[in-house]
């Protein structure tokens, strides 16, 4: 389906959507995906296509030399009359000059230790123009003002921002430089005489339907995964990190139901910060008008906005209105305790009911019974003379949270089952049962069904505690929540330390998104706290993070398939003494496909 109405619906979706046919050609490409891949760019200062000409005024502001600027080198600035031999990779700088006009010397201002100042300012009068530049490393913006007229560019990681004016024209001759896909506009190439396309006109829209996806995506890894998905009808994934055309992106790949097509969902990581800012502004506005923002009672700043956590939020609210025993599953550090406490708060909104948190791994096996159920005075040698209340009694009329219930000894599992079934228990040394009114929430990072198979967990207890299951997704599967989680941690740290709030650089955010987070939210919180303490400015940079990025990524499935294919073809060639005609017959390949494979797999012709 490719009607204007259908396309308008796709264009209204905030995420990038691309539909690819089995032959690798594009069938749908919504507006958001075009914006993210650089096919479509919206500008409030349009300009025609062209090239820089002698005498054009050129201003360049770069927050990191050599990153996302077409690998700009210091010698490239000679074209605007600047000797930049002292510039080093990673420096921030502003340069002003006239293009290919040797008689006029340009002006250069650079910063090497950006940590000393997170807002880099530059002002100069040049060629009868007042030029002001602000590189804001906290807000991630570069603003070039010429005679008071602002030309601002928002960036995610790093950028080389260029504005050019011809002597005969008032408006900009060229504005911005990204170098994404089809445009191939980089500072380096334009300074070398390369042409640039028009912006803000019909020329900005490039037809993509029917063309190979490889024309518009420069990520070889992602293209390989798409090929595998189409060929094998598998290898699907969700929210994995890729840099697509220099843009940090979370990508989901899945089959399109009812067809052989593949659906690619793109989430622009560079847009997370502005999305959260807009959402926070919406919440504040609604609060001012005495309305409430619907979060189902759970703090979005803590658990995030992703689809996965929206599901958890929905289930938590439903669990609060139920009296069934709740079982929260998920890896360590995913926030199971937090969700349990939120369910308790929603169940008992008066705030006067006890919430007793029991870590089953912290209680010695021989003390479980006395800790959970308590004991009477004189029940055993060494018992307190007055006896002791158990954790169940302490949680009376409230919630008992049994964290890591999979660690309960088998003999205690029997007694816990009795409590859940009969709402009563026997204290150690007692002959009469004690009635109890307690809501039980359990959590585990183990696969309890696997534990049942190995006779380590009772099947009857499993079905009793699994009355209302909630699965906490790992952080690596909901990376769209990273920014909101990080922002919440940074705000809390600022309050704890009574200091101004710190911010992440784009490069630091990129590292955090790339990381797989085996320790989940707990590891993220510890990482952010350490980085907060390590940073000597208001900006947290990559060098402030302590992440294990020394491991090489494992080979992709595509590389394994190619290795196996190459080995098989070489075996067939050996069997037929390298008679290529016979090899084609055995492999059932046409001549064209056969020779293409030899070339692709680096097999000597």
Coordinates of C-alpha atoms in Angstrom, one line a residue:
X1 CA 0.0 0.0 0.0
X2 CA 1.5 3.3 -1.1
X3 CA -1.4 5.8 -1.2
X4 CA -1.0 9.5 -0.2
X5 CA -3.2 8.9 2.8
X6 CA -1.1 5.9 3.9
X7 CA 2.1 7.9 3.4
X8 CA 0.7 10.8 5.4
X9 CA 0.1 8.4 8.3
X10 CA 3.6 7.1 8.2
X11 CA 5.0 10.7 8.0
X12 CA 3.2 11.6 11.2
X13 CA 5.0 8.9 13.2
X14 CA 7.9 10.2 15.3
X15 CA 10.2 7.2 14.7
X16 CA 11.9 6.5 11.4
X17 CA 10.2 3.7 9.4
X18 CA 11.7 2.0 6.4
X19 CA 10.2 -1.0 4.5
X20 CA 12.6 -3.0 2.4
X21 CA 11.6 -5.7 -0.1
X22 CA 13.3 -9.1 -0.3
X23 CA 15.6 -7.8 -3.1
X24 CA 16.9 -5.0 -0.8
X25 CA 15.0 -2.2 -2.5
X26 CA 13.0 0.5 -0.6
X27 CA 9.2 0.3 -0.6
X28 CA 8.4 2.8 2.1
X29 CA 10.6 5.6 3.7
X30 CA 8.7 8.0 6.0
X31 CA 9.6 11.6 6.5
X32 CA 11.3 11.1 9.9
X33 CA 13.6 8.4 8.4
X34 CA 14.5 10.9 5.5
X35 CA 15.3 13.6 8.1
X36 CA 17.5 11.2 10.1
X37 CA 19.4 9.9 7.1
X38 CA 20.0 13.4 5.6
X39 CA 17.7 12.9 2.6
X40 CA 15.4 15.6 3.7
X41 CA 16.6 18.7 5.6
X42 CA 14.4 21.6 6.8
X43 CA 15.9 25.0 6.9
X44 CA 14.5 28.4 7.6
X45 CA 17.3 30.0 5.6
X46 CA 17.1 28.5 2.1
X47 CA 19.9 28.8 -0.4
X48 CA 20.6 27.6 -4.0
X49 CA 23.0 25.0 -5.0
X50 CA 26.5 26.0 -6.0
X51 CA 30.2 26.2 -5.0
X52 CA 32.3 28.6 -3.0
X53 CA 33.8 31.3 -5.2
X54 CA 36.8 33.6 -4.7
X55 CA 36.0 36.4 -2.2
X56 CA 33.2 34.5 -0.4
X57 CA 33.1 35.2 3.4
X58 CA 33.5 31.8 5.2
X59 CA 33.0 31.2 8.9
X60 CA 33.6 27.7 10.4
X61 CA 33.0 26.7 14.0
X62 CA 33.9 23.2 15.0
X63 CA 33.6 21.7 18.5
X64 CA 36.0 18.8 17.7
X65 CA 38.4 19.0 14.7
X66 CA 38.4 15.8 12.6
X67 CA 35.0 14.4 13.9
X68 CA 31.9 14.5 11.8
X69 CA 33.2 17.3 9.7
X70 CA 34.4 15.3 6.7
X71 CA 37.6 14.6 8.6
X72 CA 38.6 18.2 8.3
X73 CA 42.4 18.7 8.6
X74 CA 44.2 21.9 9.7
X75 CA 45.7 22.3 6.2
X76 CA 42.2 22.6 4.7
X77 CA 41.9 26.1 6.3
X78 CA 44.6 27.4 4.0
X79 CA 41.8 28.0 1.4
X80 CA 40.5 30.8 3.7
X81 CA 44.0 32.3 4.4
X82 CA 44.7 30.6 7.7
X83 CA 47.8 28.8 8.9
X84 CA 46.4 26.2 11.3
X85 CA 49.5 24.1 11.8
X86 CA 49.1 24.3 15.5
X87 CA 45.6 22.8 15.5
X88 CA 45.4 19.2 16.8
X89 CA 42.8 16.5 16.4
X90 CA 39.9 17.1 18.8
X91 CA 40.5 20.9 19.3
X92 CA 37.6 23.3 19.1
X93 CA 38.1 26.3 16.9
X94 CA 36.5 29.2 15.0
X95 CA 38.0 30.4 11.7
X96 CA 37.0 33.4 9.6
X97 CA 38.4 34.2 6.2
X98 CA 37.8 35.0 2.5
X99 CA 37.8 32.0 0.1
X100 CA 40.8 31.7 -2.3
X101 CA 41.9 35.3 -1.5
X102 CA 45.6 35.0 -0.6
X103 CA 45.9 38.8 -0.1
X104 CA 43.6 38.6 3.0
X105 CA 44.8 36.8 6.1
X106 CA 42.1 34.9 8.0
X107 CA 41.5 34.8 11.7
X108 CA 41.7 31.6 13.9
X109 CA 40.7 31.1 17.5
X110 CA 41.2 27.6 19.1
X111 CA 40.6 25.8 22.4
X112 CA 42.5 22.7 23.5
X113 CA 41.4 22.4 27.1
X114 CA 37.7 22.8 26.7
X115 CA 37.1 21.5 30.3
X116 CA 38.2 25.0 31.5
X117 CA 35.2 26.6 29.8
X118 CA 32.1 24.8 28.6
X119 CA 30.8 27.9 26.7
X120 CA 33.4 29.0 24.0
X121 CA 32.9 32.6 22.9
X122 CA 34.4 34.4 19.9
X123 CA 33.8 37.9 18.5
X124 CA 35.6 39.8 15.8
X125 CA 35.1 42.6 13.2
X126 CA 36.2 41.2 9.8
X127 CA 35.7 42.6 6.3
X128 CA 33.1 45.1 7.5
X129 CA 31.1 42.4 9.3
X130 CA 30.5 41.8 13.0
X131 CA 31.0 38.1 13.6
X132 CA 30.0 36.4 16.9
X133 CA 30.3 32.7 17.6
X134 CA 29.1 30.7 20.6
X135 CA 30.0 27.0 20.9
X136 CA 27.9 25.8 23.9
X137 CA 29.2 22.4 24.9
X138 CA 26.4 22.0 27.5
X139 CA 23.5 22.7 25.3
X140 CA 25.3 21.2 22.3
X141 CA 24.7 24.1 20.0
X142 CA 26.9 26.1 17.7
X143 CA 25.6 29.6 16.9
X144 CA 27.3 31.7 14.2
X145 CA 26.0 35.3 14.1
X146 CA 26.8 37.6 11.2
X147 CA 25.8 41.2 11.8
X148 CA 23.3 40.1 14.4
X149 CA 21.7 37.4 12.2
X150 CA 21.8 34.0 13.9
X151 CA 22.8 30.7 12.2
X152 CA 22.4 28.0 14.8
X153 CA 23.1 24.3 14.5
X154 CA 22.2 21.8 17.1
X155 CA 24.5 18.7 17.2
X156 CA 24.6 15.4 19.0
X157 CA 28.3 14.2 18.9
X158 CA 30.5 16.6 17.0
X159 CA 30.1 18.9 14.0
X160 CA 31.8 21.3 11.7
X161 CA 29.4 24.2 11.2
X162 CA 29.9 26.4 8.2
X163 CA 28.3 29.6 7.0
X164 CA 29.3 31.3 3.8
X165 CA 28.3 34.6 2.1
X166 CA 29.0 35.9 -1.3
X167 CA 29.8 39.7 -1.6
X168 CA 26.8 40.3 -3.8
X169 CA 24.1 38.5 -1.6
X170 CA 22.6 39.4 1.7
X171 CA 21.4 35.9 2.7
X172 CA 23.7 32.9 3.3
X173 CA 25.2 31.3 0.2
X174 CA 25.7 28.1 2.3
X175 CA 24.4 27.2 5.8
X176 CA 25.4 24.1 7.8
X177 CA 27.5 21.1 6.9
X178 CA 26.7 17.5 7.9
X179 CA 27.9 15.2 5.1
X180 CA 25.1 12.7 5.6
X181 CA 24.5 10.2 2.7
X182 CA 23.2 11.5 -0.6
X183 CA 24.3 15.1 0.0
X184 CA 27.9 14.5 0.8
X185 CA 28.3 18.0 2.1
X186 CA 31.3 18.2 4.4
X187 CA 33.4 21.2 5.4
X188 CA 36.4 19.5 4.0
X189 CA 34.9 18.8 0.6
X190 CA 33.3 22.3 0.2
X191 CA 36.6 24.0 1.1
X192 CA 38.3 21.8 -1.6
X193 CA 35.9 23.1 -4.2
X194 CA 33.1 20.6 -3.9
X195 CA 29.5 21.5 -4.8
X196 CA 26.6 21.7 -2.4
X197 CA 22.9 21.1 -3.0
X198 CA 20.0 23.5 -2.6
X199 CA 18.2 23.6 0.7
X200 CA 14.7 24.8 1.5
X201 CA 13.4 24.1 -2.0
X202 CA 11.9 21.2 -4.0
X203 CA 15.5 20.1 -4.6
X204 CA 15.8 19.1 -1.0
X205 CA 13.5 16.1 -1.4
X206 CA 15.1 13.1 -3.1
X207 CA 13.0 10.2 -4.4
X208 CA 14.0 7.0 -2.6
X209 CA 11.3 4.4 -3.4
X210 CA 12.5 1.6 -5.6
X211 CA 16.2 2.3 -4.9
X212 CA 18.6 0.0 -3.0
X213 CA 18.7 0.6 0.7
X214 CA 22.6 0.6 0.5
X215 CA 22.4 4.0 -1.4
X216 CA 21.1 5.7 1.7
X217 CA 22.6 3.8 4.7
X218 CA 26.4 3.9 5.1
X219 CA 26.5 1.4 8.0
X220 CA 28.0 -1.7 6.5
X221 CA 27.2 -3.6 9.7
X222 CA 23.5 -2.7 9.6
X223 CA 23.3 -3.5 5.8
X224 CA 24.8 -6.9 6.5
X225 CA 22.3 -7.6 9.2
X226 CA 19.4 -6.6 6.9
X227 CA 20.8 -8.9 4.2
X228 CA 20.9 -11.8 6.7
X229 CA 17.4 -11.0 7.9
X230 CA 16.1 -11.2 4.3
X231 CA 18.1 -14.3 3.4
X232 CA 17.4 -16.3 6.5
X233 CA 14.1 -14.8 7.7
X234 CA 15.7 -14.5 11.1
X235 CA 18.5 -12.5 12.9
X236 CA 15.9 -9.9 14.1
X237 CA 16.9 -7.5 16.9
X238 CA 15.5 -4.6 18.9
X239 CA 17.1 -1.3 19.9
X240 CA 20.7 -2.0 18.8
X241 CA 23.1 0.8 18.4
X242 CA 24.4 1.8 14.9
X243 CA 25.9 5.0 13.5
X244 CA 23.9 5.6 10.4
X245 CA 25.3 8.3 8.2
X246 CA 27.3 9.8 11.2
X247 CA 24.1 9.8 13.3
X248 CA 23.8 7.8 16.5
X249 CA 20.7 5.6 16.0
X250 CA 18.9 2.8 17.8
X251 CA 17.6 0.4 15.3
X252 CA 15.0 -2.4 15.4
X253 CA 14.7 -5.0 12.6
X254 CA 11.7 -7.2 12.3
X255 CA 9.6 -9.0 9.6
X256 CA 6.6 -7.2 8.3
X257 CA 3.6 -9.4 9.0
X258 CA 1.7 -10.7 6.0
X259 CA 4.6 -10.2 3.6
X260 CA 8.3 -11.1 2.9
X261 CA 9.3 -7.5 3.5
X262 CA 11.5 -6.3 6.4
X263 CA 10.6 -3.3 8.6
X264 CA 13.4 -1.1 9.9
X265 CA 12.5 1.2 12.9
X266 CA 15.0 4.0 13.6
X267 CA 15.2 6.0 16.8
X268 CA 17.4 9.1 16.6
X269 CA 19.5 9.1 19.7
X270 CA 20.7 12.6 19.0
X271 CA 17.0 13.7 19.4
X272 CA 16.5 12.1 22.9
X273 CA 17.6 15.2 24.8
X274 CA 15.2 17.6 23.0
X275 CA 12.4 15.0 23.2
X276 CA 12.8 14.8 27.0
X277 CA 13.1 18.6 27.3
X278 CA 9.8 19.0 25.3
X279 CA 8.1 16.4 27.5
X280 CA 9.3 18.0 30.7
X281 CA 8.0 21.3 29.5
X282 CA 4.6 19.7 28.7
X283 CA 4.4 18.2 32.2
X284 CA 5.3 21.6 33.8
X285 CA 2.6 23.3 31.7
X286 CA 0.0 20.8 32.7
X287 CA 0.9 21.1 36.4
X288 CA 0.4 24.9 36.1
X289 CA -3.1 24.4 34.8
X290 CA -3.9 21.9 37.6
X291 CA -4.0 18.9 35.3
X292 CA -2.1 15.7 35.8
X293 CA 0.2 13.9 33.4
X294 CA -0.8 10.3 33.0
X295 CA 2.1 8.1 34.2
X296 CA 0.0 5.4 35.9
X297 CA 1.4 6.5 39.2
X298 CA 5.0 5.6 38.5
X299 CA 7.8 8.1 38.1
X300 CA 8.9 8.3 34.5
X301 CA 12.1 10.0 35.4
X302 CA 13.2 6.8 37.1
X303 CA 11.9 4.0 34.9
X304 CA 11.8 5.7 31.5
X305 CA 9.4 6.3 28.6
X306 CA 10.1 3.3 26.3
X307 CA 7.4 0.9 25.0
X308 CA 8.7 -1.8 27.3
X309 CA 8.4 0.3 30.4
X310 CA 5.0 1.6 29.4
X311 CA 4.0 -2.0 29.6
X312 CA 5.6 -2.5 33.0
X313 CA 3.8 0.7 34.2
X314 CA 0.5 -0.6 33.0
X315 CA 1.0 -4.0 34.7
X316 CA 2.1 -2.4 37.9
X317 CA -1.1 -0.3 38.1
X318 CA -3.2 -3.4 37.4
X319 CA -1.2 -5.4 40.0
X320 CA -1.9 -2.7 42.6
X321 CA -5.7 -3.2 42.2
X322 CA -5.4 -7.0 42.5
X323 CA -4.7 -9.0 45.6
X324 CA -2.8 -11.7 43.8
X325 CA 0.8 -12.5 44.6
X326 CA 3.1 -10.6 42.2
X327 CA 6.2 -12.2 40.7
X328 CA 8.7 -9.7 39.3
X329 CA 11.3 -11.3 37.1
X330 CA 14.4 -9.9 35.4
X331 CA 18.1 -9.6 35.5
X332 CA 19.9 -8.1 38.4
X333 CA 19.9 -4.4 38.5
X334 CA 16.8 -3.9 36.4
X335 CA 14.7 -2.2 39.1
X336 CA 12.6 -5.0 40.5
X337 CA 12.8 -3.6 44.1
X338 CA 11.7 -0.2 42.8
X339 CA 8.7 -1.6 41.0
X340 CA 7.7 -3.6 44.1
X341 CA 7.8 -0.5 46.2
X342 CA 5.7 1.4 43.6
X343 CA 3.1 -1.4 43.5
X344 CA 3.0 -1.1 47.3
X345 CA 2.5 2.6 47.2
X346 CA -0.3 2.3 44.6
X347 CA -2.0 -0.4 46.6
X348 CA -1.9 1.6 49.9
X349 CA -2.1 5.2 48.9
X350 CA -2.6 6.3 52.5
X351 CA 1.1 5.8 53.0
X352 CA 0.7 4.3 56.4
X353 CA 1.2 0.6 55.6
X354 CA 4.5 -1.2 56.2
X355 CA 6.7 -2.3 53.2
X356 CA 9.2 -5.0 54.5
X357 CA 12.0 -5.8 52.0
X358 CA 13.6 -9.2 52.5
X359 CA 16.7 -10.1 50.6
X360 CA 16.6 -13.9 50.6
X361 CA 20.3 -14.2 49.7
X362 CA 21.3 -12.3 52.9
X363 CA 19.6 -14.7 55.4
X364 CA 21.6 -17.9 56.5
X365 CA 19.5 -21.0 55.6
X366 CA 19.3 -22.1 59.3
X367 CA 17.8 -18.8 60.3
X368 CA 15.1 -18.4 57.6
X369 CA 12.3 -19.8 59.6
X370 CA 12.9 -17.7 62.7
X371 CA 13.4 -14.6 60.6
X372 CA 10.3 -15.0 58.5
X373 CA 7.9 -16.3 61.2
X374 CA 9.5 -15.3 64.5
X375 CA 9.7 -17.4 67.6
X376 CA 8.3 -17.7 71.1
X377 CA 10.4 -17.1 74.2
X378 CA 12.5 -20.1 75.1
X379 CA 11.9 -21.7 71.7
X380 CA 15.6 -22.7 71.4
X381 CA 18.9 -22.2 73.0
X382 CA 20.0 -18.6 72.6
X383 CA 16.6 -17.2 71.8
X384 CA 15.7 -13.8 73.2
X385 CA 13.7 -14.0 76.4
X386 CA 10.8 -12.0 75.1
X387 CA 10.6 -13.9 71.8
X388 CA 10.8 -12.2 68.4
X389 CA 8.4 -10.9 65.8
X390 CA 8.9 -12.4 62.3
X391 CA 9.0 -10.4 59.1
X392 CA 5.5 -11.6 58.2
X393 CA 4.1 -10.0 61.4
X394 CA 6.1 -6.8 60.8
X395 CA 4.4 -6.6 57.4
X396 CA 0.9 -7.1 58.8
X397 CA -1.7 -5.1 56.8
X398 CA 1.1 -4.1 54.3
X399 CA 3.5 -5.7 51.9
X400 CA 6.2 -8.3 52.3
X401 CA 8.7 -8.2 49.4
X402 CA 10.7 -11.4 49.0
X403 CA 13.6 -10.4 46.8
X404 CA 15.5 -13.3 45.1
X405 CA 12.9 -15.9 46.1
X406 CA 14.7 -18.5 44.0
X407 CA 17.3 -18.6 46.8
X408 CA 14.8 -20.0 49.4
X409 CA 15.8 -23.4 50.7
X410 CA 13.4 -26.2 49.7
X411 CA 12.2 -26.8 53.3
X412 CA 11.3 -23.1 53.6
X413 CA 9.5 -23.2 50.3
X414 CA 7.0 -25.7 51.8
X415 CA 6.3 -23.4 54.7
X416 CA 6.0 -20.3 52.5
X417 CA 3.5 -22.2 50.3
X418 CA 1.5 -22.9 53.5
X419 CA 1.4 -19.2 54.4
X420 CA 0.2 -18.2 50.9
X421 CA -2.5 -20.8 50.9
X422 CA -3.8 -20.6 54.5
X423 CA -2.9 -17.0 55.5
X424 CA -1.3 -18.3 58.6
X425 CA 2.0 -19.7 59.9
X426 CA 3.5 -21.3 63.0
X427 CA 6.1 -19.4 65.0
X428 CA 9.2 -21.4 66.0
X429 CA 8.1 -23.2 69.2
X430 CA 4.4 -22.5 68.7
X431 CA 1.6 -25.0 68.7
X432 CA -1.1 -22.6 67.5
X433 CA -1.1 -20.8 64.1
X434 CA -0.8 -17.0 63.7
X435 CA -3.2 -15.4 61.3
X436 CA -1.6 -12.9 58.9
X437 CA -3.0 -10.3 56.4
X438 CA 0.0 -9.5 54.1
X439 CA 0.3 -8.7 50.4
X440 CA 3.3 -10.7 49.1
X441 CA 5.4 -9.6 46.2
X442 CA 8.3 -11.8 45.1
X443 CA 11.2 -11.2 42.7
X444 CA 13.9 -13.3 41.1
X445 CA 16.7 -13.1 38.5
X446 CA 16.5 -16.8 38.0
X447 CA 14.5 -18.8 35.5
X448 CA 12.2 -20.5 38.0
X449 CA 10.9 -23.0 35.5
X450 CA 14.4 -24.2 34.9
X451 CA 14.9 -24.3 38.7
X452 CA 11.9 -26.6 38.8
X453 CA 13.4 -29.0 36.3
X454 CA 16.5 -29.2 38.4
X455 CA 14.4 -29.8 41.6
X456 CA 15.6 -26.6 43.2
X457 CA 12.2 -24.9 43.3
X458 CA 8.8 -26.3 44.0
X459 CA 6.3 -26.3 41.1
X460 CA 3.3 -25.8 43.4
X461 CA 5.0 -22.7 45.0
X462 CA 5.8 -21.3 41.5
X463 CA 2.2 -21.4 40.5
X464 CA 1.2 -19.8 43.8
X465 CA 3.6 -16.9 43.6
X466 CA 3.2 -16.4 39.8
X467 CA -0.4 -15.1 40.2
X468 CA 0.5 -11.8 38.6
X469 CA 3.8 -11.9 36.6
X470 CA 5.7 -8.8 35.6
X471 CA 8.9 -9.0 33.6
X472 CA 11.5 -6.2 33.9
X473 CA 13.3 -5.8 30.6
X474 CA 17.1 -5.4 30.7
X475 CA 18.5 -1.9 30.0
X476 CA 20.2 -3.0 26.7
X477 CA 16.7 -3.7 25.3
X478 CA 15.3 -0.2 26.2
X479 CA 18.2 2.1 25.5
X480 CA 15.7 4.9 24.6
X481 CA 15.3 5.2 28.4
X482 CA 19.0 5.9 28.9
X483 CA 18.8 9.7 28.7
X484 CA 15.9 10.1 31.1
X485 CA 17.5 7.7 33.6
X486 CA 20.9 9.5 33.3
X487 CA 19.2 12.9 33.7
X488 CA 17.4 11.7 36.9
X489 CA 20.7 10.5 38.4
X490 CA 22.5 13.7 37.5
X491 CA 19.7 15.8 39.1
X492 CA 19.8 13.7 42.3
X493 CA 23.6 13.9 42.5
X494 CA 23.4 17.7 42.1
X495 CA 21.0 17.8 45.1
X496 CA 23.1 15.4 47.2
X497 CA 26.3 17.3 46.6
X498 CA 24.6 20.8 46.6
X499 CA 26.2 21.6 43.3
X500 CA 25.2 22.8 39.9
X501 CA 23.8 20.0 37.7
X502 CA 26.3 18.5 35.3
X503 CA 25.6 17.5 31.7
X504 CA 26.8 14.8 29.3
X505 CA 28.8 15.6 26.2
X506 CA 27.5 14.0 23.0
X507 CA 30.5 11.7 22.8
X508 CA 30.0 10.5 26.4
X509 CA 26.3 9.8 25.7
X510 CA 27.4 7.9 22.6
X511 CA 29.6 5.7 24.7
X512 CA 26.9 5.0 27.2
X513 CA 24.5 4.1 24.4
X514 CA 27.0 1.7 22.8
X515 CA 27.6 -0.2 26.0
X516 CA 25.6 -3.3 26.7
X517 CA 25.0 -2.7 30.5
X518 CA 25.2 -6.2 31.9
X519 CA 24.6 -4.7 35.4
X520 CA 21.6 -2.7 34.1
X521 CA 20.3 0.3 36.0
X522 CA 22.4 -0.3 39.1
X523 CA 25.6 -0.3 36.9
X524 CA 24.4 2.8 35.1
X525 CA 23.8 4.7 38.3
X526 CA 27.2 3.7 39.7
X527 CA 28.9 4.8 36.4
X528 CA 27.2 8.2 36.4
X529 CA 28.1 8.8 40.0
X530 CA 31.7 8.0 39.3
X531 CA 31.8 10.2 36.2
X532 CA 30.1 13.0 38.2
X533 CA 33.0 12.8 40.7
X534 CA 35.7 12.5 38.1
X535 CA 34.5 15.5 35.9
X536 CA 36.3 18.7 36.7
X537 CA 33.7 20.9 34.9
X538 CA 30.0 21.0 34.3
X539 CA 30.4 18.7 31.3
X540 CA 31.0 15.0 31.6
X541 CA 33.3 13.8 28.9
X542 CA 34.3 10.3 27.6
X543 CA 37.5 10.4 29.7
X544 CA 35.3 10.7 32.9
X545 CA 33.6 7.4 32.2
X546 CA 34.9 4.1 33.4
X547 CA 33.6 1.6 30.9
X548 CA 35.3 -1.6 29.6
X549 CA 35.6 -0.8 26.0
X550 CA 38.7 -2.8 25.4
X551 CA 36.9 -5.9 24.2
X552 CA 36.6 -6.4 20.5
X553 CA 33.0 -7.0 19.2
X554 CA 32.2 -10.6 18.3
X555 CA 32.0 -11.5 14.6
X556 CA 28.6 -11.0 13.1
X557 CA 26.5 -13.9 11.8
X558 CA 27.0 -12.5 8.3
X559 CA 30.8 -13.0 8.6
X560 CA 30.3 -16.6 9.8
X561 CA 28.0 -17.3 6.8
X562 CA 30.5 -15.8 4.4
X563 CA 33.3 -17.9 5.9
X564 CA 31.3 -21.1 5.5
X565 CA 30.2 -20.2 2.0
X566 CA 33.8 -19.4 1.0
X567 CA 35.1 -22.7 2.4
X568 CA 32.4 -24.7 0.6
X569 CA 33.1 -23.1 -2.8
X570 CA 36.8 -23.7 -2.4
X571 CA 36.1 -27.4 -1.5
X572 CA 34.0 -27.8 -4.7
X573 CA 36.7 -26.1 -6.8
X574 CA 39.3 -28.5 -5.4
X575 CA 37.1 -31.5 -6.2
X576 CA 36.7 -30.5 -9.9
X577 CA 40.4 -29.3 -10.2
X578 CA 39.2 -25.7 -10.5
X579 CA 37.0 -26.4 -13.5
X580 CA 34.7 -23.4 -13.0
X581 CA 32.0 -24.7 -15.4
X582 CA 31.7 -27.9 -13.4
X583 CA 31.7 -26.0 -10.2
X584 CA 28.8 -23.8 -11.4
X585 CA 26.8 -26.9 -12.2
X586 CA 27.4 -28.5 -8.8
X587 CA 26.6 -25.2 -7.0
X588 CA 23.6 -24.6 -9.3
X589 CA 24.7 -21.0 -9.9
X590 CA 24.6 -18.9 -13.0
X591 CA 27.8 -17.6 -14.5
X592 CA 27.2 -14.1 -13.4
X593 CA 26.2 -15.0 -9.8
X594 CA 29.2 -17.5 -9.6
X595 CA 31.8 -14.9 -10.5
X596 CA 30.2 -12.2 -8.3
X597 CA 30.5 -14.6 -5.4
X598 CA 34.2 -15.3 -6.2
X599 CA 34.9 -11.6 -6.2
X600 CA 32.8 -10.9 -3.1
X601 CA 34.4 -13.8 -1.1
X602 CA 37.9 -12.9 -2.3
X603 CA 38.4 -16.3 -4.1
X604 CA 41.1 -16.1 -6.8
X605 CA 39.7 -16.1 -10.4

